């Protein structure tokens, strides 16, 4: 969407209304081809696995007793995670996504939906092409129904007919979009369990950047974030979710899309102004090291 609809990210194309859907369509088909290639050529010899890593937030209805809010929250997830996961695990795009994009396309007077379709052969070829599901997760939104007026040029955001809200009490240790809402992760993981047959899950990205660089490398916000989210993964494990591994995002400060080096997600700070790029551990690096060595949460007295 950022690369092929809004043009915010590379390659910077503004193909409003259809670019993101076409790009995703090719990604899904290409992923399936790679999986089949590995499956037929290398799996027997290497005994490896091929999966896909998808990033998704969690959408919580503003009013859990409101059917329209619950349906809006469902659309939020299906337009994020389901867009890619549903074809791979269930054989086609989510029904709600096909219905909404199709309806908006018809309103625009288009003969066909802006959401591409898979042939019967493609559905069969794509379904089941993931030995594990990689999940990147960072934050949560409250979601409610919002009817967008008829637009001659509709796009990914207006197709969904929803609005996103945040709780001002949620901690925001990093960028404006990334609020710390640990309980959303457990709900997302349980959604995956229910929707896709409890697949093997690797958490491939989970972390937060700091808004202000502390000279003492005291990133307490990241420590609280990691503690909260890892704790919710443990709860999900107790729920029976098949989480196999967890990866904190990220080991080092690095180039962050169009934010460049200004947004720092690393457990280790890098001095980019120094030609040798020296690395310095932040407080979170020591905390995460203790979690790894203890294979669990360290005693709070030991942390201090």
Tab-separated table of C-alpha atoms in Angstrom:
chain	number	residue	atom	x	y	z
A	1	UNK	CA	0.000	0.000	0.000
A	2	UNK	CA	2.781	2.445	0.894
A	3	UNK	CA	4.821	1.450	-2.138
A	4	UNK	CA	2.138	1.107	-4.811
A	5	UNK	CA	-0.826	3.220	-3.674
A	6	UNK	CA	0.272	6.186	-1.552
A	7	UNK	CA	3.828	6.242	-2.923
A	8	UNK	CA	5.188	6.941	0.561
A	9	UNK	CA	7.740	4.121	0.300
A	10	UNK	CA	9.806	2.793	-2.590
A	11	UNK	CA	9.132	2.374	-5.470
A	12	UNK	CA	6.969	5.453	-4.848
A	13	UNK	CA	4.118	4.604	-7.237
A	14	UNK	CA	0.720	6.226	-6.719
A	15	UNK	CA	-1.563	3.711	-8.385
A	16	UNK	CA	-4.659	4.685	-6.434
A	17	UNK	CA	-7.262	2.040	-5.785
A	18	UNK	CA	-5.627	-0.893	-7.556
A	19	UNK	CA	-1.831	-0.753	-7.198
A	20	UNK	CA	-1.647	-2.276	-3.724
A	21	UNK	CA	-4.064	-5.079	-4.598
A	22	UNK	CA	-2.163	-5.969	-7.781
A	23	UNK	CA	1.208	-5.940	-5.998
A	24	UNK	CA	-0.133	-8.184	-3.219
A	25	UNK	CA	-1.659	-10.540	-5.799
A	26	UNK	CA	1.752	-11.052	-7.413
A	27	UNK	CA	3.458	-11.468	-4.031
A	28	UNK	CA	1.063	-14.254	-3.041
A	29	UNK	CA	1.447	-16.107	-6.346
A	30	UNK	CA	5.231	-15.698	-6.288
A	31	UNK	CA	5.398	-16.971	-2.708
A	32	UNK	CA	3.456	-20.070	-3.728
A	33	UNK	CA	5.810	-20.714	-6.644
A	34	UNK	CA	8.854	-20.493	-4.366
A	35	UNK	CA	7.244	-22.881	-1.868
A	36	UNK	CA	6.476	-25.434	-4.578
A	37	UNK	CA	9.966	-25.076	-6.027
A	38	UNK	CA	11.538	-25.831	-2.651
A	39	UNK	CA	9.050	-28.600	-1.925
A	40	UNK	CA	9.781	-30.477	-5.148
A	41	UNK	CA	13.517	-29.821	-5.437
A	42	UNK	CA	15.162	-29.365	-2.046
A	43	UNK	CA	12.930	-30.450	0.819
A	44	UNK	CA	13.784	-34.144	0.758
A	45	UNK	CA	17.517	-33.399	0.856
A	46	UNK	CA	17.586	-30.376	3.172
A	47	UNK	CA	14.490	-31.047	5.308
A	48	UNK	CA	13.929	-27.315	5.610
A	49	UNK	CA	10.805	-25.202	5.847
A	50	UNK	CA	9.412	-22.340	3.802
A	51	UNK	CA	6.919	-19.891	5.261
A	52	UNK	CA	5.777	-16.310	4.897
A	53	UNK	CA	6.139	-13.443	7.366
A	54	UNK	CA	3.158	-11.089	7.661
A	55	UNK	CA	2.867	-7.969	9.767
A	56	UNK	CA	-0.479	-7.128	11.350
A	57	UNK	CA	-1.882	-5.015	14.124
A	58	UNK	CA	-4.870	-6.069	16.180
A	59	UNK	CA	-8.258	-4.378	15.801
A	60	UNK	CA	-10.521	-4.228	18.852
A	61	UNK	CA	-14.145	-3.038	18.524
A	62	UNK	CA	-14.770	0.273	20.285
A	63	UNK	CA	-18.022	-1.163	21.627
A	64	UNK	CA	-17.799	-4.969	21.953
A	65	UNK	CA	-21.600	-5.082	22.259
A	66	UNK	CA	-22.086	-3.324	18.917
A	67	UNK	CA	-22.395	-5.673	15.956
A	68	UNK	CA	-21.279	-2.966	13.518
A	69	UNK	CA	-18.141	-2.279	15.585
A	70	UNK	CA	-17.387	-6.001	15.853
A	71	UNK	CA	-17.774	-6.377	12.090
A	72	UNK	CA	-15.554	-3.332	11.508
A	73	UNK	CA	-12.849	-4.844	13.741
A	74	UNK	CA	-13.144	-8.099	11.796
A	75	UNK	CA	-12.649	-6.182	8.526
A	76	UNK	CA	-9.611	-4.459	10.005
A	77	UNK	CA	-7.933	-7.825	10.604
A	78	UNK	CA	-9.062	-9.373	7.331
A	79	UNK	CA	-7.803	-6.387	5.304
A	80	UNK	CA	-4.447	-6.642	7.120
A	81	UNK	CA	-3.579	-10.242	7.941
A	82	UNK	CA	-6.315	-12.057	6.026
A	83	UNK	CA	-5.384	-10.312	2.769
A	84	UNK	CA	-2.307	-12.581	2.547
A	85	UNK	CA	-2.941	-15.352	5.073
A	86	UNK	CA	-6.397	-16.326	3.849
A	87	UNK	CA	-5.289	-17.321	0.308
A	88	UNK	CA	-2.352	-19.272	1.718
A	89	UNK	CA	-4.250	-21.093	4.465
A	90	UNK	CA	-7.815	-21.170	3.099
A	91	UNK	CA	-7.444	-20.782	-0.657
A	92	UNK	CA	-8.817	-17.323	-1.450
A	93	UNK	CA	-9.133	-13.728	-0.306
A	94	UNK	CA	-11.423	-13.150	2.706
A	95	UNK	CA	-15.081	-12.978	1.694
A	96	UNK	CA	-15.535	-9.625	3.423
A	97	UNK	CA	-12.633	-8.182	1.444
A	98	UNK	CA	-14.035	-9.443	-1.871
A	99	UNK	CA	-17.474	-8.076	-0.991
A	100	UNK	CA	-16.338	-4.608	0.075
A	101	UNK	CA	-13.835	-3.989	-2.721
A	102	UNK	CA	-16.320	-5.403	-5.227
A	103	UNK	CA	-19.098	-3.148	-3.938
A	104	UNK	CA	-16.910	-0.036	-4.052
A	105	UNK	CA	-15.706	-0.934	-7.558
A	106	UNK	CA	-19.290	-1.283	-8.768
A	107	UNK	CA	-20.154	2.122	-7.292
A	108	UNK	CA	-17.325	3.585	-9.354
A	109	UNK	CA	-18.825	2.093	-12.484
A	110	UNK	CA	-16.025	-0.400	-12.996
A	111	UNK	CA	-16.846	-3.601	-14.838
A	112	UNK	CA	-14.722	-5.749	-12.531
A	113	UNK	CA	-13.490	-5.525	-8.948
A	114	UNK	CA	-10.233	-3.726	-8.261
A	115	UNK	CA	-9.325	-6.753	-6.148
A	116	UNK	CA	-7.884	-9.357	-8.556
A	117	UNK	CA	-9.265	-12.886	-8.595
A	118	UNK	CA	-7.523	-16.234	-8.432
A	119	UNK	CA	-8.422	-18.965	-10.896
A	120	UNK	CA	-9.523	-22.348	-9.541
A	121	UNK	CA	-6.092	-23.747	-10.423
A	122	UNK	CA	-4.321	-20.861	-8.666
A	123	UNK	CA	-6.390	-21.303	-5.504
A	124	UNK	CA	-5.389	-24.962	-5.336
A	125	UNK	CA	-1.758	-24.124	-6.106
A	126	UNK	CA	-1.564	-21.421	-3.396
A	127	UNK	CA	-3.472	-23.108	-0.579
A	128	UNK	CA	-1.178	-24.797	1.948
A	129	UNK	CA	2.051	-23.143	0.791
A	130	UNK	CA	3.412	-22.303	4.231
A	131	UNK	CA	5.194	-24.612	6.652
A	132	UNK	CA	5.052	-21.893	9.304
A	133	UNK	CA	3.562	-18.436	9.675
A	134	UNK	CA	5.917	-15.610	10.559
A	135	UNK	CA	4.180	-12.810	12.442
A	136	UNK	CA	5.330	-9.236	12.882
A	137	UNK	CA	3.243	-7.348	15.424
A	138	UNK	CA	3.684	-3.949	17.033
A	139	UNK	CA	0.456	-2.320	18.158
A	140	UNK	CA	-3.357	-2.255	18.392
A	141	UNK	CA	-6.203	0.028	17.363
A	142	UNK	CA	-9.773	0.458	18.489
A	143	UNK	CA	-12.030	0.152	15.459
A	144	UNK	CA	-15.536	1.331	14.644
A	145	UNK	CA	-17.791	1.502	11.608
A	146	UNK	CA	-17.319	4.540	9.351
A	147	UNK	CA	-19.140	4.878	6.050
A	148	UNK	CA	-17.053	6.769	3.551
A	149	UNK	CA	-19.040	8.841	1.035
A	150	UNK	CA	-19.006	7.719	-2.570
A	151	UNK	CA	-15.604	8.465	-4.042
A	152	UNK	CA	-14.724	8.285	-7.705
A	153	UNK	CA	-11.255	7.168	-6.649
A	154	UNK	CA	-11.493	4.700	-3.784
A	155	UNK	CA	-8.499	3.035	-2.202
A	156	UNK	CA	-7.377	0.524	0.362
A	157	UNK	CA	-8.321	2.686	3.369
A	158	UNK	CA	-11.732	3.808	2.147
A	159	UNK	CA	-12.637	0.319	0.905
A	160	UNK	CA	-12.787	-0.924	4.504
A	161	UNK	CA	-15.443	1.497	5.816
A	162	UNK	CA	-13.887	1.829	9.250
A	163	UNK	CA	-12.113	4.290	11.500
A	164	UNK	CA	-9.176	3.636	13.823
A	165	UNK	CA	-8.864	5.125	17.310
A	166	UNK	CA	-6.322	4.937	20.122
A	167	UNK	CA	-6.655	5.211	23.877
A	168	UNK	CA	-4.752	8.331	25.026
A	169	UNK	CA	-3.739	6.386	28.127
A	170	UNK	CA	-1.818	3.821	26.101
A	171	UNK	CA	1.949	4.317	26.505
A	172	UNK	CA	3.665	5.602	23.372
A	173	UNK	CA	7.394	5.172	23.992
A	174	UNK	CA	8.315	5.527	20.320
A	175	UNK	CA	6.788	6.902	17.108
A	176	UNK	CA	3.246	8.299	17.049
A	177	UNK	CA	1.766	5.208	15.389
A	178	UNK	CA	3.232	2.701	17.841
A	179	UNK	CA	1.337	2.460	21.120
A	180	UNK	CA	2.168	-0.234	23.660
A	181	UNK	CA	-0.920	-2.458	23.915
A	182	UNK	CA	0.342	-5.917	24.920
A	183	UNK	CA	-3.075	-7.579	25.279
A	184	UNK	CA	-3.721	-7.107	21.563
A	185	UNK	CA	-0.947	-9.568	20.732
A	186	UNK	CA	-2.576	-12.425	22.628
A	187	UNK	CA	-5.851	-11.771	20.831
A	188	UNK	CA	-4.141	-11.675	17.441
A	189	UNK	CA	-2.366	-14.982	18.122
A	190	UNK	CA	-5.621	-16.620	19.189
A	191	UNK	CA	-7.311	-15.268	16.043
A	192	UNK	CA	-4.611	-16.979	13.962
A	193	UNK	CA	-5.135	-20.218	15.873
A	194	UNK	CA	-8.880	-20.152	15.207
A	195	UNK	CA	-8.811	-18.894	11.605
A	196	UNK	CA	-5.948	-20.878	10.136
A	197	UNK	CA	-5.904	-24.214	11.954
A	198	UNK	CA	-3.361	-23.339	14.653
A	199	UNK	CA	-0.298	-23.134	12.387
A	200	UNK	CA	3.288	-23.166	13.594
A	201	UNK	CA	4.108	-19.514	14.410
A	202	UNK	CA	7.439	-17.712	14.497
A	203	UNK	CA	7.253	-14.157	15.855
A	204	UNK	CA	9.597	-12.496	13.387
A	205	UNK	CA	9.191	-8.852	14.469
A	206	UNK	CA	8.094	-7.305	17.748
A	207	UNK	CA	9.558	-4.177	19.283
A	208	UNK	CA	9.443	-0.424	19.638
A	209	UNK	CA	11.649	2.544	18.799
A	210	UNK	CA	12.435	5.298	21.248
A	211	UNK	CA	11.147	8.799	20.573
A	212	UNK	CA	14.121	10.504	22.220
A	213	UNK	CA	17.684	9.240	22.305
A	214	UNK	CA	18.785	9.040	25.945
A	215	UNK	CA	22.455	9.768	26.439
A	216	UNK	CA	22.650	7.047	29.109
A	217	UNK	CA	21.008	4.506	26.742
A	218	UNK	CA	18.248	4.088	29.335
A	219	UNK	CA	15.407	2.835	27.149
A	220	UNK	CA	12.984	1.946	29.946
A	221	UNK	CA	10.046	2.211	27.537
A	222	UNK	CA	11.432	-0.630	25.421
A	223	UNK	CA	11.986	-2.800	28.517
A	224	UNK	CA	8.354	-2.384	29.602
A	225	UNK	CA	7.191	-3.002	26.025
A	226	UNK	CA	9.176	-6.241	25.683
A	227	UNK	CA	8.079	-7.463	29.097
A	228	UNK	CA	4.409	-6.829	28.343
A	229	UNK	CA	4.373	-8.380	24.885
A	230	UNK	CA	6.450	-11.434	25.782
A	231	UNK	CA	4.136	-12.015	28.743
A	232	UNK	CA	1.121	-12.006	26.399
A	233	UNK	CA	2.846	-14.558	24.164
A	234	UNK	CA	3.247	-16.780	27.232
A	235	UNK	CA	-0.481	-16.429	27.877
A	236	UNK	CA	-1.163	-17.353	24.245
A	237	UNK	CA	1.001	-20.445	24.668
A	238	UNK	CA	-1.174	-21.423	27.627
A	239	UNK	CA	-4.187	-20.886	25.350
A	240	UNK	CA	-2.772	-23.577	23.069
A	241	UNK	CA	-1.412	-21.266	20.351
A	242	UNK	CA	1.465	-22.960	18.514
A	243	UNK	CA	4.159	-20.273	18.968
A	244	UNK	CA	7.583	-21.807	18.383
A	245	UNK	CA	9.971	-18.849	18.559
A	246	UNK	CA	10.240	-15.149	19.304
A	247	UNK	CA	12.483	-12.511	17.725
A	248	UNK	CA	12.807	-9.039	19.235
A	249	UNK	CA	12.922	-6.232	16.670
A	250	UNK	CA	15.680	-5.368	16.355
A	251	UNK	CA	19.210	-6.281	17.380
A	252	UNK	CA	20.709	-3.023	16.044
A	253	UNK	CA	19.534	0.469	15.139
A	254	UNK	CA	19.163	0.433	11.365
A	255	UNK	CA	17.706	2.082	8.269
A	256	UNK	CA	13.949	2.389	8.879
A	257	UNK	CA	12.107	2.878	5.581
A	258	UNK	CA	11.507	6.568	4.805
A	259	UNK	CA	12.516	7.515	8.378
A	260	UNK	CA	16.124	6.684	7.586
A	261	UNK	CA	18.308	6.401	10.694
A	262	UNK	CA	16.128	8.719	12.800
A	263	UNK	CA	13.877	5.950	14.178
A	264	UNK	CA	15.856	3.591	16.388
A	265	UNK	CA	14.448	0.128	17.083
A	266	UNK	CA	17.685	-1.531	18.195
A	267	UNK	CA	18.669	-3.159	21.460
A	268	UNK	CA	22.099	-1.771	20.527
A	269	UNK	CA	22.640	1.902	19.697
A	270	UNK	CA	24.833	2.655	16.688
A	271	UNK	CA	26.680	5.946	16.392
A	272	UNK	CA	26.070	6.627	12.709
A	273	UNK	CA	28.050	9.875	12.866
A	274	UNK	CA	31.243	7.944	13.602
A	275	UNK	CA	32.864	6.431	10.518
A	276	UNK	CA	33.510	3.201	12.460
A	277	UNK	CA	29.832	2.915	13.498
A	278	UNK	CA	30.524	1.799	17.113
A	279	UNK	CA	27.743	-0.116	18.892
A	280	UNK	CA	26.601	0.391	22.471
A	281	UNK	CA	24.179	-1.824	24.412
A	282	UNK	CA	21.059	-0.107	25.685
A	283	UNK	CA	19.475	-1.086	29.017
A	284	UNK	CA	17.021	-3.279	27.094
A	285	UNK	CA	19.901	-5.376	25.749
A	286	UNK	CA	20.872	-6.356	29.291
A	287	UNK	CA	17.234	-7.036	30.214
A	288	UNK	CA	16.621	-9.181	27.142
A	289	UNK	CA	19.877	-11.029	27.802
A	290	UNK	CA	18.574	-11.961	31.256
A	291	UNK	CA	15.298	-13.239	29.773
A	292	UNK	CA	17.235	-15.430	27.339
A	293	UNK	CA	19.651	-16.796	29.944
A	294	UNK	CA	16.824	-17.541	32.416
A	295	UNK	CA	14.467	-18.766	29.658
A	296	UNK	CA	11.883	-16.638	31.441
A	297	UNK	CA	11.454	-13.377	33.280
A	298	UNK	CA	14.297	-12.516	35.659
A	299	UNK	CA	13.674	-11.671	39.291
A	300	UNK	CA	12.805	-7.938	39.451
A	301	UNK	CA	15.466	-7.414	42.133
A	302	UNK	CA	18.095	-8.822	39.776
A	303	UNK	CA	17.100	-6.378	37.030
A	304	UNK	CA	17.947	-3.369	39.165
